[in-house]
Tab-separated table of C-alpha atoms in Angstrom:
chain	number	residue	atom	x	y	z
O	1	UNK	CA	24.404	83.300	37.774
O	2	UNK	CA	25.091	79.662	36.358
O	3	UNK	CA	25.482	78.198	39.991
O	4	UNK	CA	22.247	80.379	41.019
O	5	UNK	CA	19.912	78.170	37.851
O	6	UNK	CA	21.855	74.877	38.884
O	7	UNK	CA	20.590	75.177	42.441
O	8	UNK	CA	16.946	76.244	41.452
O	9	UNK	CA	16.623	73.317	38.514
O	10	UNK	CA	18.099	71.007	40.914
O	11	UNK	CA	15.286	72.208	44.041
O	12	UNK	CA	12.421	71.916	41.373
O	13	UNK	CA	14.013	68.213	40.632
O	14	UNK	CA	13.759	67.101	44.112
O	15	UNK	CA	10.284	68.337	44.734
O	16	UNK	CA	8.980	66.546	41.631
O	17	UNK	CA	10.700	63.385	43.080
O	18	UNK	CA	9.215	64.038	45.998
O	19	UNK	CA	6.017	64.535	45.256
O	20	UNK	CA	6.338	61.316	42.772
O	21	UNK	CA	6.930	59.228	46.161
O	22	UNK	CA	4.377	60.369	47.850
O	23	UNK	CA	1.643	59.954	45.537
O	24	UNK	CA	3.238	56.418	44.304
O	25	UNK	CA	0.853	53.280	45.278
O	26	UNK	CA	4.099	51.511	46.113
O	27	UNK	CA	6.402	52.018	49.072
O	28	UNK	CA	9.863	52.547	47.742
O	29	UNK	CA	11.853	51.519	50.385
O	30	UNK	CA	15.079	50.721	48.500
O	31	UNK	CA	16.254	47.400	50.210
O	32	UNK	CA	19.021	46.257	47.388
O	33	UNK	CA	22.165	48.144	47.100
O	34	UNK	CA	22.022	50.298	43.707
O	35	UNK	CA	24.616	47.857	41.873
O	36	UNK	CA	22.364	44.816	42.474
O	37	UNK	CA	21.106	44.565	38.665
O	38	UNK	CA	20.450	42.242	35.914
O	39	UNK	CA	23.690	41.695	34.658
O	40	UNK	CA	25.702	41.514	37.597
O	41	UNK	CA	23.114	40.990	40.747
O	42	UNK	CA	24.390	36.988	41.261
O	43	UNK	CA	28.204	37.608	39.715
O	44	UNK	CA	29.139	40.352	42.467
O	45	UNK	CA	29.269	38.003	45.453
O	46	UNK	CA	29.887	40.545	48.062
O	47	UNK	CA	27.238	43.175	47.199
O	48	UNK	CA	24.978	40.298	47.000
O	49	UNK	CA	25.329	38.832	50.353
O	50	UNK	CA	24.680	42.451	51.623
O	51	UNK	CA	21.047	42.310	49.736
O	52	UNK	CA	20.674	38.469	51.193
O	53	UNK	CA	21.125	40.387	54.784
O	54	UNK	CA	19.135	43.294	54.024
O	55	UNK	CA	16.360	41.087	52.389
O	56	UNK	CA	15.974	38.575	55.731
O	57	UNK	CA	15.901	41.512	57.623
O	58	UNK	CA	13.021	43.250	55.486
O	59	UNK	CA	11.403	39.757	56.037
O	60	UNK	CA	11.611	39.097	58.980
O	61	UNK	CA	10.659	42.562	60.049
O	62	UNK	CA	7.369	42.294	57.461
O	63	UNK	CA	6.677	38.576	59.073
O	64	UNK	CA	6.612	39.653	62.607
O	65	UNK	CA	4.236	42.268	61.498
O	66	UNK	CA	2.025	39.923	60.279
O	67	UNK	CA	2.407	37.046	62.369
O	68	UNK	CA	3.421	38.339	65.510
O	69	UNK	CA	4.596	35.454	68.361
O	70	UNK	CA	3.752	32.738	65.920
O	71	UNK	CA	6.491	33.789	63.633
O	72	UNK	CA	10.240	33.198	65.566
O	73	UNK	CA	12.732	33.302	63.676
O	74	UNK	CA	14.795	31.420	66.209
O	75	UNK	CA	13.278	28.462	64.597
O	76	UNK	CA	13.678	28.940	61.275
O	77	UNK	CA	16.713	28.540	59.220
O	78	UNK	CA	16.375	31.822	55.707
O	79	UNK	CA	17.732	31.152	52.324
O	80	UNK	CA	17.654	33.593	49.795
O	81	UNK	CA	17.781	32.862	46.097
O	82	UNK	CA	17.651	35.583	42.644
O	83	UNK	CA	16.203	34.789	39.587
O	84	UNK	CA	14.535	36.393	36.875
O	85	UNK	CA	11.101	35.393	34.962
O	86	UNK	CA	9.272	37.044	31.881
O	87	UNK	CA	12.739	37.906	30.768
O	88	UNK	CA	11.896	41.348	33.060
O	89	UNK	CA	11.134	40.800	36.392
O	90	UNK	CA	14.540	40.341	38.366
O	91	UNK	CA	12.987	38.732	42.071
O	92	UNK	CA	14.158	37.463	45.104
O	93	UNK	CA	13.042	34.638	47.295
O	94	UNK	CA	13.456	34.631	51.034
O	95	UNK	CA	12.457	31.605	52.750
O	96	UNK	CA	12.110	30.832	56.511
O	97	UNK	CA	12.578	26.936	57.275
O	98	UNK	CA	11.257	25.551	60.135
O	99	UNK	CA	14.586	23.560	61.774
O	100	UNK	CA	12.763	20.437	62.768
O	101	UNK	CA	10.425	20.466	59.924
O	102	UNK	CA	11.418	21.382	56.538
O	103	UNK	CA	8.031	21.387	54.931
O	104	UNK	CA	7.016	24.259	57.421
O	105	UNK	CA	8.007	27.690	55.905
O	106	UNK	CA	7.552	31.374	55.559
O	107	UNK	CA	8.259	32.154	51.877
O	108	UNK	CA	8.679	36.021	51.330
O	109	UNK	CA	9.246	37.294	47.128
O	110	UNK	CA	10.810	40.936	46.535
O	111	UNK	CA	10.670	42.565	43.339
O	112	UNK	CA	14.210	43.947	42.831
O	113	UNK	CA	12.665	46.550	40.588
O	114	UNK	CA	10.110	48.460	43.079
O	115	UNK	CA	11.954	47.144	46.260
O	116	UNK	CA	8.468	45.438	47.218
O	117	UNK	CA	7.252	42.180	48.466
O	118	UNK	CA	5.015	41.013	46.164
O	119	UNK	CA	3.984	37.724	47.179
O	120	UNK	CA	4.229	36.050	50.947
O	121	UNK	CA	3.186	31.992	51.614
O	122	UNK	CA	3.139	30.877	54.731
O	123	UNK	CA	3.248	26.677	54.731
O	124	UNK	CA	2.929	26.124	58.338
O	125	UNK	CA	-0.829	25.205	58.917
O	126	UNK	CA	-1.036	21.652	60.381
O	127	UNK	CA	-3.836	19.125	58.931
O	128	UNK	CA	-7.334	19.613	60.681
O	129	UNK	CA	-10.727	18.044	59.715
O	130	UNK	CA	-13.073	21.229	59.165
O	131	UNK	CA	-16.106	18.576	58.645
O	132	UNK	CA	-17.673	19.801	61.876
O	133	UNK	CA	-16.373	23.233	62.430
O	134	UNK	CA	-18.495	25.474	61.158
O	135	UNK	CA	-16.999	28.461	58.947
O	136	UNK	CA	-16.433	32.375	59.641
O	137	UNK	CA	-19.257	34.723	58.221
O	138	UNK	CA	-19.056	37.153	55.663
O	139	UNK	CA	-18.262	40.312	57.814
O	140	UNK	CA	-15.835	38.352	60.123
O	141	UNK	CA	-13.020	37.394	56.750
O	142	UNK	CA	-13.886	40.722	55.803
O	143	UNK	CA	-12.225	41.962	59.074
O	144	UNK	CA	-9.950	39.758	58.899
O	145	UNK	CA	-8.657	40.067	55.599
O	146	UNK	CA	-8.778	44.104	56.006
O	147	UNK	CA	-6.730	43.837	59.447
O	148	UNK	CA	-3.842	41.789	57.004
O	149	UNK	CA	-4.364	44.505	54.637
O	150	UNK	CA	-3.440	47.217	56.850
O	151	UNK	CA	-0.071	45.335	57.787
O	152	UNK	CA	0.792	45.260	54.104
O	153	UNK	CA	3.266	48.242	53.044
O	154	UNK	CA	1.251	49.526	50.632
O	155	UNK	CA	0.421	53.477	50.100
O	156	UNK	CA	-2.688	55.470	49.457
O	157	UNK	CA	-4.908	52.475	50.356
O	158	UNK	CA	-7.884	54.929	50.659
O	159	UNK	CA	-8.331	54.195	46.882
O	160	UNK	CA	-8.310	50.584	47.238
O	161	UNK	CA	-11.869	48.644	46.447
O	162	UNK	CA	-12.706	45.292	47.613
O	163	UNK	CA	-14.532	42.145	46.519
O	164	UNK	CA	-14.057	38.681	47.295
O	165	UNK	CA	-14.781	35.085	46.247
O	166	UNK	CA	-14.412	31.670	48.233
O	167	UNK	CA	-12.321	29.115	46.903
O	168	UNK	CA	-12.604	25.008	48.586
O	169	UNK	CA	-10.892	26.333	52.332
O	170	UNK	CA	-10.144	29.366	51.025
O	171	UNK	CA	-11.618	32.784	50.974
O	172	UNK	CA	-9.814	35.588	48.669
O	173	UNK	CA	-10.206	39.450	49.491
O	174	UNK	CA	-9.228	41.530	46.551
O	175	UNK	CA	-8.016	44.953	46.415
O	176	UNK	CA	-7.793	47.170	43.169
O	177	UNK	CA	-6.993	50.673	42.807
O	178	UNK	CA	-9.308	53.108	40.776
O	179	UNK	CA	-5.849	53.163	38.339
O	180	UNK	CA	-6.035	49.168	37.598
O	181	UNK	CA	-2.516	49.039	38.065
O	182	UNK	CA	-2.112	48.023	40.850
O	183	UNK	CA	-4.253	45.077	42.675
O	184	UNK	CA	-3.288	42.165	45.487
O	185	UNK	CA	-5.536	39.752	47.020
O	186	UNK	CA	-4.880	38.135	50.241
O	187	UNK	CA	-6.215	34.600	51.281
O	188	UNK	CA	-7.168	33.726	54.090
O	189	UNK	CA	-8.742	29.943	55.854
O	190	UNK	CA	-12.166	30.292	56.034
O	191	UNK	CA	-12.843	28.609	58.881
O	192	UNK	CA	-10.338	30.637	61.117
O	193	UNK	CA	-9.313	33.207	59.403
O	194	UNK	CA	-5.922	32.768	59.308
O	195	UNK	CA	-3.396	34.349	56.980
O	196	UNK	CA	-2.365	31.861	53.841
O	197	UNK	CA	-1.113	34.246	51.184
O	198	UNK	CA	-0.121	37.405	49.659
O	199	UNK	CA	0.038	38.367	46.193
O	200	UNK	CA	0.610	41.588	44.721
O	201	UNK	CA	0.253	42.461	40.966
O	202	UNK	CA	1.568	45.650	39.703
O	203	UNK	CA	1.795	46.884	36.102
O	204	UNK	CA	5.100	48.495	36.093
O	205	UNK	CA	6.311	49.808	32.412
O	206	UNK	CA	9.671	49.273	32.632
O	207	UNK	CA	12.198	51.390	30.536
């Protein structure tokens, strides 16, 4: 009778977990081995250079995505580094540095928390005088910002709204959900469109 409650409290506990992931705004695909934590995420050097592995691959998978051909990673040399800000946030960056130019980069940020990217750079736009190019309209940044937007792994984006504002180069598309916890924006070059950045805010409450 005992082992008959045990198995039907521990079915109800899965399907609440369950249900909990699919309804969650943020993909939890768990990319850090479990013993990757505050205290001991840099002093455990072999668990950490499995994350470093796991995390280039996450990148480099999420880059290609993104960038297609124009990202190869055959030409860029990753370094990962952890640290911690707000005294709360334990993150991870994962950078992709061009070999013959080390100012060109892909810079991809994890949250070690949710096991999301958070924020993506990308520094490899050469200089270009945009005095007589004339820029994108309205609707065409829009599609543009909305096709990056789908290549973002980010769930239930049905409830996301947009607005946007233009910035110098820059135009900014901003997404919020109808919770307000969770919002990103993604900028783009006005002119062509082209991806800059990535940045995703959201208001975990952490135990």
């Amino acid at each position: 009778m005992k082992v008959l409650k045990y198995s039907i409290s521990l079915f109800f506990i899965c399907l609440i977990l369950l249900l909990f992931y699919n309804y969650s705004p943020i993909k939890t695909d768990v990319i850090y081995t479990k013993e990757i934590t505050a205290p001991n995420y840099t002093s455990n050097t072999k668990l950490t250079e499995i994350s470093k592995l796991k995390l280039i691959n996450k990148s480099h998978e999420l880059l290609t995505i993104l960038f297609g051909s124009d990202f190869n990673i055959s030409d860029y040399i990753p370094d990962v580094n952890f640290y911690t800000i707000s005294n709360k946030d334990n993150l991870a960056d994962i950078s992709f540095i061009k070999k013959d130019n080390s100012s060109l980069r892909y810079v991809v940020s994890f949250n070690i928390k949710t096991s999301c990217p958070y924020y993506i750079d990308c520094y490899n736009f050469k200089d270009t005088n945009y005095e007589n190019i004339q820029e994108l309209s309205s609707d065409e940044l829009k599609s543009s910002a909305l096709d990056y937007f789908d290549k973002i792994p980010i769930n239930n984006k049905i409830y996301f709204k947009f607005s946007n504002s233009y910035i110098g180069d820059n135009y900014t598309a901003y997404f919020k959900d109808d919770s307000s916890k969770t919002s990103l924006s993604i900028t783009l070059n006005k002119f062509n469109g082209k991806f800059i950045s990535y940045y995703l805010n959201y208001n975990l409450t952490y135990p």
